[in-house]
mmCIF file of C-alpha atoms in Angstrom:
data_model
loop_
_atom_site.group_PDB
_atom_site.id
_atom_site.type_symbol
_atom_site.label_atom_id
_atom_site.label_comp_id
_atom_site.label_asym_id
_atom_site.label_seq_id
_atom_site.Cartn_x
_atom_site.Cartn_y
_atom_site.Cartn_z
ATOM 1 C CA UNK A 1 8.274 19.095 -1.661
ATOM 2 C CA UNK A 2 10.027 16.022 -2.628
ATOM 3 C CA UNK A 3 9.452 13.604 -5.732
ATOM 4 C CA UNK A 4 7.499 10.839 -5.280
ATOM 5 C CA UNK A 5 7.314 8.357 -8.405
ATOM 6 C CA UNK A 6 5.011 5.436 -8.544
ATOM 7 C CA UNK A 7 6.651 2.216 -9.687
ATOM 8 C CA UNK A 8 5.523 -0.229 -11.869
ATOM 9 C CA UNK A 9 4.205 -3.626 -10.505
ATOM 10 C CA UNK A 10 7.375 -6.329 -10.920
ATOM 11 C CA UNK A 11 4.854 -9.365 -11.036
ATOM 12 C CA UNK A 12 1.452 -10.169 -10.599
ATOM 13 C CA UNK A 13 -0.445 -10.188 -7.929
ATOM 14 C CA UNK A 14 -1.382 -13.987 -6.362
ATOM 15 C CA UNK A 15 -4.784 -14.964 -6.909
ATOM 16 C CA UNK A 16 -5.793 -15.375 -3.413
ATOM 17 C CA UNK A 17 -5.830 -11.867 -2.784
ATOM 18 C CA UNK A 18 -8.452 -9.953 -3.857
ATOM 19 C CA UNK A 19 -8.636 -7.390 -5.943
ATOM 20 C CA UNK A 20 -10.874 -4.686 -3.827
ATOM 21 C CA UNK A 21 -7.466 -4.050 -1.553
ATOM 22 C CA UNK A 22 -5.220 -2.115 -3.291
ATOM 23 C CA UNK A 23 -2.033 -1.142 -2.176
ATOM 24 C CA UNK A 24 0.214 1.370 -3.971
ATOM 25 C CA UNK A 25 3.764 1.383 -3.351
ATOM 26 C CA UNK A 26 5.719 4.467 -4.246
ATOM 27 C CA UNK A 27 9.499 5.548 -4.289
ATOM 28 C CA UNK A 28 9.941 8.933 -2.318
ATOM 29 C CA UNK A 29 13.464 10.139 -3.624
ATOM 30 C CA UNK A 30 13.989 12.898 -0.766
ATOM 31 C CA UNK A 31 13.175 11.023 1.654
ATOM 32 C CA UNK A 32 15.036 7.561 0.258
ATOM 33 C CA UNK A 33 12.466 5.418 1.088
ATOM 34 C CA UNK A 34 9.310 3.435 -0.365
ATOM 35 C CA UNK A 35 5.879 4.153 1.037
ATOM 36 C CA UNK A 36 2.728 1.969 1.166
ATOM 37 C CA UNK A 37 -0.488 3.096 1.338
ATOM 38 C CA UNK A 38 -3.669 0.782 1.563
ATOM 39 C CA UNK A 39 -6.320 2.660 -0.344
ATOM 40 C CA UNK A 40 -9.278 0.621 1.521
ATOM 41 C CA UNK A 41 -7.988 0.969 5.262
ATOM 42 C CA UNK A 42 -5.782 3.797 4.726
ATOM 43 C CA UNK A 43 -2.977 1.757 6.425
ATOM 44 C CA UNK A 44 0.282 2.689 5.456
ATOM 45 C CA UNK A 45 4.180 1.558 6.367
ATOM 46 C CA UNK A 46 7.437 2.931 4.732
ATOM 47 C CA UNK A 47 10.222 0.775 4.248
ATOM 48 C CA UNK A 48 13.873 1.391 3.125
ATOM 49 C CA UNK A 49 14.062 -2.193 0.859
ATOM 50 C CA UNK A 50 11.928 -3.138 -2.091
ATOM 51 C CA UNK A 51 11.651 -7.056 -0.796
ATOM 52 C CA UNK A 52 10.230 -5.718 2.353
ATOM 53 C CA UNK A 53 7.798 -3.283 0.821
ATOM 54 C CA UNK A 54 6.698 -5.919 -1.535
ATOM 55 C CA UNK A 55 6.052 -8.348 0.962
ATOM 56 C CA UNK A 56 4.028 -5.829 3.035
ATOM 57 C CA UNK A 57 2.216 -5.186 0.173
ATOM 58 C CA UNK A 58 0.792 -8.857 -0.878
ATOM 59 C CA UNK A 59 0.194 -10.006 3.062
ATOM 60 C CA UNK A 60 -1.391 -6.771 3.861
ATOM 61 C CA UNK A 61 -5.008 -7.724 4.972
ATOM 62 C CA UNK A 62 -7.377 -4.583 5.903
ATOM 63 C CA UNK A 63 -9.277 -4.678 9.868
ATOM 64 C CA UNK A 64 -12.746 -5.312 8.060
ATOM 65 C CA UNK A 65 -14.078 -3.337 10.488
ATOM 66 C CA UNK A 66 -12.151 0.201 9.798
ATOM 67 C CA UNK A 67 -12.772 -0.453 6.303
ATOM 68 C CA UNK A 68 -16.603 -0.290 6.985
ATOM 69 C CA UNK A 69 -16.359 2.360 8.947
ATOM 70 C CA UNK A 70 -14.396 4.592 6.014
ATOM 71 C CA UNK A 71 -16.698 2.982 3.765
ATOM 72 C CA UNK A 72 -19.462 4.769 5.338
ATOM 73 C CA UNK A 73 -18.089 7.745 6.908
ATOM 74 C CA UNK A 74 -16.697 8.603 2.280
ATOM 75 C CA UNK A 75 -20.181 7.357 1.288
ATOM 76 C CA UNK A 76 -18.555 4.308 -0.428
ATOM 77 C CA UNK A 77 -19.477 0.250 -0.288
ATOM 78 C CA UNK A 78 -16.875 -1.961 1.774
ATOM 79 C CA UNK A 79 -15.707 -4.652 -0.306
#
């Protein structure tokens, strides 16, 4: 099993986004590589740069519709 350590956010997040989508973005050190994980969607990317996992991160917009639908299916509200 490899390592995986969460890294602290480098700035804040813009305003425009909201707050119910939040994406994590972790370091795997075995694998050399940062993975994303939408924890509304369940969408997730890996990328080998920080910019580009950063990026993903803040223009990442959940399908409104899958959302719903694992809103429902884990007994939670869709945001």
């Amino acid at each position: 099993m490899t390592n995986v350590t969460p890294l602290p956010l480098r700035r804040p997040r813009p305003t425009g986004r909201p707050a119910t989508v939040p994406v994590s973005v972790e370091w795997d050190e075995g694998r050399d590589l940062y993975i994303l994980a939408c924890e509304r969607c369940c969408e997730w990317a890996t990328m080998y740069r920080l910019e580009d996992a950063d990026g993903w991160a803040e223009t990442h917009r959940c399908d409104p519709e899958l959302a719903a639908l694992l809103a429902t299916v884990l007994n939670q509200v869709a945001a």
